[in-house]
């Protein structure tokens, strides 16, 4: 099975500053998808951003962008101009494009935003 | 508007006493998933339904069962909860098996005493 590793259990950032959350994954496949999900306290998990492995261009959604390094199997999330509402648990996830529909999640990074 | 609803949000049960967690969806999605998320761990898929077809993950204990009486509802039954089953249980839906988007409910936190 594929594994997803988030090596930072906790991170903090000053409001309005930029923070980068790390994610690495292990796979032998060449075609897959990568995701970042946000889970605020006591609220449901929502999709922040996704990346198709066949695309070289890094995905961007407003203040959220990724740095996708396919050869290094790295998929980091950059949050610019951090806001208090960004405080949440962030999960990196992997899904194969060919073999089944299961999502593999990392253990999460808890992000604190300091006013 | 709530799209994936889980009831209750918090559930306390006794060791060995059967418990049922509920999930409903207003999205009319074909696929419904149940994940177990223990503290400081990644969500782990237990099983999913594609319509009425039940798909169990190989390492899901027999203690966990599921029912999907119709498109909107899916239940997670834990027949004899142990202390190790205390966790957050997440329900999610997707339009079909190929869909990249999963919509999650808020979860039910299960405590076993």
Tab-separated table of C-alpha atoms in Angstrom:
chain	number	residue	atom	x	y	z
A	1	UNK	CA	0.000	0.000	0.000
A	2	UNK	CA	1.050	3.552	-0.596
A	3	UNK	CA	2.274	5.539	2.386
A	4	UNK	CA	1.971	9.240	3.011
A	5	UNK	CA	4.244	10.932	5.532
A	6	UNK	CA	3.781	14.272	7.198
A	7	UNK	CA	6.825	14.848	9.353
A	8	UNK	CA	5.559	17.977	11.107
A	9	UNK	CA	2.914	17.117	13.729
A	10	UNK	CA	2.555	20.795	14.640
A	11	UNK	CA	3.357	24.085	12.976
A	12	UNK	CA	2.683	27.696	13.839
A	13	UNK	CA	2.694	30.860	11.797
A	14	UNK	CA	2.211	34.524	12.504
A	15	UNK	CA	-0.890	36.048	10.998
A	16	UNK	CA	-0.189	37.469	7.516
A	17	UNK	CA	2.996	35.433	7.192
A	18	UNK	CA	3.689	32.431	4.974
A	19	UNK	CA	3.996	28.832	6.118
A	20	UNK	CA	4.888	25.624	4.301
A	21	UNK	CA	3.620	22.192	5.327
A	22	UNK	CA	5.584	19.158	4.183
A	23	UNK	CA	4.367	15.897	2.732
A	24	UNK	CA	6.197	13.000	1.162
A	25	UNK	CA	4.760	9.820	-0.249
A	26	UNK	CA	5.902	6.454	-1.436
A	27	UNK	CA	4.545	4.871	-4.585
A	28	UNK	CA	5.673	2.854	-7.570
A	29	UNK	CA	2.931	4.260	-9.742
A	30	UNK	CA	3.403	7.032	-12.257
A	31	UNK	CA	-0.175	8.217	-12.479
A	32	UNK	CA	-1.880	9.435	-9.320
A	33	UNK	CA	-3.441	12.384	-7.556
A	34	UNK	CA	-2.371	14.288	-4.477
A	35	UNK	CA	-4.550	16.329	-2.177
A	36	UNK	CA	-4.410	18.632	0.789
A	37	UNK	CA	-7.421	18.541	3.104
A	38	UNK	CA	-8.184	20.955	5.932
A	39	UNK	CA	-9.996	19.849	9.082
A	40	UNK	CA	-10.891	22.768	11.411
A	41	UNK	CA	-11.610	21.928	15.036
A	42	UNK	CA	-14.961	20.145	15.376
A	43	UNK	CA	-15.732	20.696	11.720
A	44	UNK	CA	-15.658	18.556	8.665
A	45	UNK	CA	-12.702	17.906	6.455
A	46	UNK	CA	-12.714	19.910	3.240
A	47	UNK	CA	-10.548	19.807	0.152
A	48	UNK	CA	-8.045	22.658	-0.124
A	49	UNK	CA	-6.154	21.821	-3.270
A	50	UNK	CA	-5.306	18.904	-5.527
A	51	UNK	CA	-2.594	18.043	-8.011
A	52	UNK	CA	-2.560	15.593	-10.894
A	53	UNK	CA	0.785	13.807	-11.114
A	54	UNK	CA	0.948	14.164	-14.889
A	55	UNK	CA	0.843	17.942	-14.618
A	56	UNK	CA	4.164	19.674	-14.148
A	57	UNK	CA	2.583	22.958	-13.204
A	58	UNK	CA	1.986	23.416	-9.503
A	59	UNK	CA	-1.629	23.833	-8.487
A	60	UNK	CA	-2.748	27.128	-6.962
A	61	UNK	CA	-5.967	28.107	-5.226
A	62	UNK	CA	-5.930	31.713	-4.050
A	63	UNK	CA	-3.575	31.854	-1.048
A	64	UNK	CA	-2.833	28.132	-1.232
A	65	UNK	CA	-0.231	26.675	-3.550
A	66	UNK	CA	1.741	23.479	-3.749
A	67	UNK	CA	5.310	22.581	-4.577
A	68	UNK	CA	5.075	19.242	-6.352
A	69	UNK	CA	8.382	17.473	-6.870
A	70	UNK	CA	7.511	14.186	-8.573
A	71	UNK	CA	11.010	12.748	-8.638
A	72	UNK	CA	11.465	13.464	-4.959
A	73	UNK	CA	7.887	12.319	-4.179
A	74	UNK	CA	7.301	15.518	-2.313
A	75	UNK	CA	4.114	17.570	-2.152
A	76	UNK	CA	4.287	20.585	0.144
A	77	UNK	CA	1.548	23.114	0.798
A	78	UNK	CA	2.300	26.804	1.028
A	79	UNK	CA	-0.177	29.118	2.717
A	80	UNK	CA	0.446	32.783	2.009
A	81	UNK	CA	-0.897	35.706	4.023
A	82	UNK	CA	-2.030	33.336	6.783
A	83	UNK	CA	-5.358	34.112	8.409
A	84	UNK	CA	-6.815	33.072	11.745
A	85	UNK	CA	-9.318	30.922	9.897
A	86	UNK	CA	-6.499	28.843	8.469
A	87	UNK	CA	-5.925	27.260	11.864
A	88	UNK	CA	-6.762	23.589	11.433
A	89	UNK	CA	-5.386	20.120	10.998
A	90	UNK	CA	-4.057	19.648	7.469
A	91	UNK	CA	-3.939	16.215	5.864
A	92	UNK	CA	-2.016	15.246	2.789
A	93	UNK	CA	-3.589	12.427	0.771
A	94	UNK	CA	-2.755	10.184	-2.182
A	95	UNK	CA	-5.021	8.414	-4.610
A	96	UNK	CA	-4.036	6.139	-7.447
A	97	UNK	CA	-5.315	7.000	-10.902
A	98	UNK	CA	-5.461	3.356	-11.929
A	99	UNK	CA	-5.722	0.904	-9.059
A	100	UNK	CA	-8.793	1.450	-6.936
A	101	UNK	CA	-10.313	4.532	-5.431
A	102	UNK	CA	-8.886	4.455	-1.929
A	103	UNK	CA	-7.414	7.605	-0.456
A	104	UNK	CA	-4.290	7.236	1.669
A	105	UNK	CA	-3.905	9.942	4.274
A	106	UNK	CA	-0.933	11.219	6.210
A	107	UNK	CA	-1.079	11.672	9.976
A	108	UNK	CA	-1.749	15.387	9.688
A	109	UNK	CA	-0.124	18.670	10.676
A	110	UNK	CA	-1.804	20.872	13.229
A	111	UNK	CA	-1.435	24.500	12.188
A	112	UNK	CA	-1.740	27.311	14.711
A	113	UNK	CA	-2.077	30.898	13.514
A	114	UNK	CA	-0.787	33.461	15.980
A	115	UNK	CA	-2.542	36.841	15.955
B	1	UNK	CA	-26.672	23.530	3.824
B	2	UNK	CA	-25.335	20.412	5.407
B	3	UNK	CA	-24.467	17.824	2.783
B	4	UNK	CA	-23.042	14.967	4.842
B	5	UNK	CA	-24.592	14.648	8.272
B	6	UNK	CA	-23.403	12.429	11.068
B	7	UNK	CA	-25.369	11.640	14.194
B	8	UNK	CA	-24.608	11.766	16.963
B	9	UNK	CA	-21.519	13.984	17.038
B	10	UNK	CA	-20.442	12.402	20.321
B	11	UNK	CA	-21.260	8.881	21.414
B	12	UNK	CA	-20.364	7.115	24.628
B	13	UNK	CA	-20.794	3.374	24.899
B	14	UNK	CA	-19.755	0.703	27.322
B	15	UNK	CA	-17.204	-1.966	26.653
B	16	UNK	CA	-18.925	-4.757	24.729
B	17	UNK	CA	-22.210	-2.893	24.226
B	18	UNK	CA	-23.229	-2.656	20.556
B	19	UNK	CA	-23.356	0.817	19.096
B	20	UNK	CA	-24.550	2.254	15.793
B	21	UNK	CA	-23.314	5.426	14.160
B	22	UNK	CA	-25.363	7.152	11.499
B	23	UNK	CA	-24.508	9.022	8.320
B	24	UNK	CA	-26.840	10.660	5.841
B	25	UNK	CA	-26.222	12.671	2.698
B	26	UNK	CA	-28.216	15.100	0.588
B	27	UNK	CA	-25.896	14.877	-2.423
B	28	UNK	CA	-27.409	11.741	-3.960
B	29	UNK	CA	-23.914	10.308	-4.286
B	30	UNK	CA	-23.431	6.687	-5.196
B	31	UNK	CA	-20.509	5.992	-2.897
B	32	UNK	CA	-20.380	6.254	0.879
B	33	UNK	CA	-17.267	5.616	2.968
B	34	UNK	CA	-16.513	5.018	6.616
B	35	UNK	CA	-13.132	5.996	8.035
B	36	UNK	CA	-11.702	5.473	11.496
B	37	UNK	CA	-9.426	8.233	12.770
B	38	UNK	CA	-7.610	7.608	16.015
B	39	UNK	CA	-5.853	10.362	17.882
B	40	UNK	CA	-2.754	11.630	16.041
B	41	UNK	CA	-3.244	9.072	13.285
B	42	UNK	CA	-4.323	9.243	9.674
B	43	UNK	CA	-7.921	8.461	8.765
B	44	UNK	CA	-8.126	4.788	7.884
B	45	UNK	CA	-10.698	3.443	5.455
B	46	UNK	CA	-12.873	0.717	6.961
B	47	UNK	CA	-15.209	0.032	4.034
B	48	UNK	CA	-17.319	1.658	1.404
B	49	UNK	CA	-20.573	1.133	-0.432
B	50	UNK	CA	-20.967	1.687	-4.128
B	51	UNK	CA	-24.726	1.807	-4.348
B	52	UNK	CA	-25.699	-1.449	-2.621
B	53	UNK	CA	-22.351	-3.149	-3.209
B	54	UNK	CA	-20.377	-3.462	0.008
B	55	UNK	CA	-16.583	-3.360	-0.129
B	56	UNK	CA	-14.682	-4.252	3.000
B	57	UNK	CA	-11.010	-3.367	3.467
B	58	UNK	CA	-8.922	-6.454	4.085
B	59	UNK	CA	-7.765	-5.386	7.539
B	60	UNK	CA	-11.104	-4.142	8.869
B	61	UNK	CA	-12.020	-6.234	11.943
B	62	UNK	CA	-15.161	-8.368	11.823
B	63	UNK	CA	-16.410	-6.360	14.780
B	64	UNK	CA	-17.270	-3.586	12.328
B	65	UNK	CA	-20.274	-3.938	10.071
B	66	UNK	CA	-22.165	-1.552	7.858
B	67	UNK	CA	-25.607	-1.169	6.383
B	68	UNK	CA	-26.910	1.027	3.614
B	69	UNK	CA	-30.701	0.755	3.447
B	70	UNK	CA	-31.017	3.448	0.775
B	71	UNK	CA	-28.945	6.007	-1.127
B	72	UNK	CA	-29.141	8.609	1.610
B	73	UNK	CA	-28.237	6.633	4.703
B	74	UNK	CA	-25.342	4.499	5.803
B	75	UNK	CA	-24.780	3.009	9.252
B	76	UNK	CA	-21.695	1.792	11.044
B	77	UNK	CA	-22.360	-0.975	13.559
B	78	UNK	CA	-19.756	-1.925	16.121
B	79	UNK	CA	-20.892	-5.227	17.555
B	80	UNK	CA	-18.710	-5.415	20.653
B	81	UNK	CA	-16.746	-2.215	21.149
B	82	UNK	CA	-13.376	-2.481	22.808
B	83	UNK	CA	-11.324	0.282	24.360
B	84	UNK	CA	-9.202	0.312	21.213
B	85	UNK	CA	-12.212	1.278	19.114
B	86	UNK	CA	-12.415	4.719	20.692
B	87	UNK	CA	-11.853	7.093	17.804
B	88	UNK	CA	-13.382	9.653	15.509
B	89	UNK	CA	-15.470	7.986	12.808
B	90	UNK	CA	-15.745	9.901	9.572
B	91	UNK	CA	-18.329	9.368	6.894
B	92	UNK	CA	-17.632	10.571	3.375
B	93	UNK	CA	-19.346	10.439	0.014
B	94	UNK	CA	-18.364	10.706	-3.608
B	95	UNK	CA	-20.435	10.809	-6.742
B	96	UNK	CA	-18.872	7.646	-8.092
B	97	UNK	CA	-15.798	5.492	-7.642
B	98	UNK	CA	-13.770	7.499	-10.145
B	99	UNK	CA	-14.586	10.843	-8.567
B	100	UNK	CA	-11.646	12.694	-7.069
B	101	UNK	CA	-13.821	14.642	-4.690
B	102	UNK	CA	-14.846	13.204	-1.366
B	103	UNK	CA	-17.222	15.127	0.859
B	104	UNK	CA	-16.755	14.500	4.540
B	105	UNK	CA	-19.156	14.707	7.435
B	106	UNK	CA	-18.152	16.309	10.734
B	107	UNK	CA	-17.481	12.939	12.334
B	108	UNK	CA	-18.716	11.103	15.394
B	109	UNK	CA	-16.341	10.852	18.326
B	110	UNK	CA	-16.818	7.512	20.035
B	111	UNK	CA	-15.791	6.978	23.637
B	112	UNK	CA	-15.739	3.476	25.112
B	113	UNK	CA	-15.919	3.205	28.902
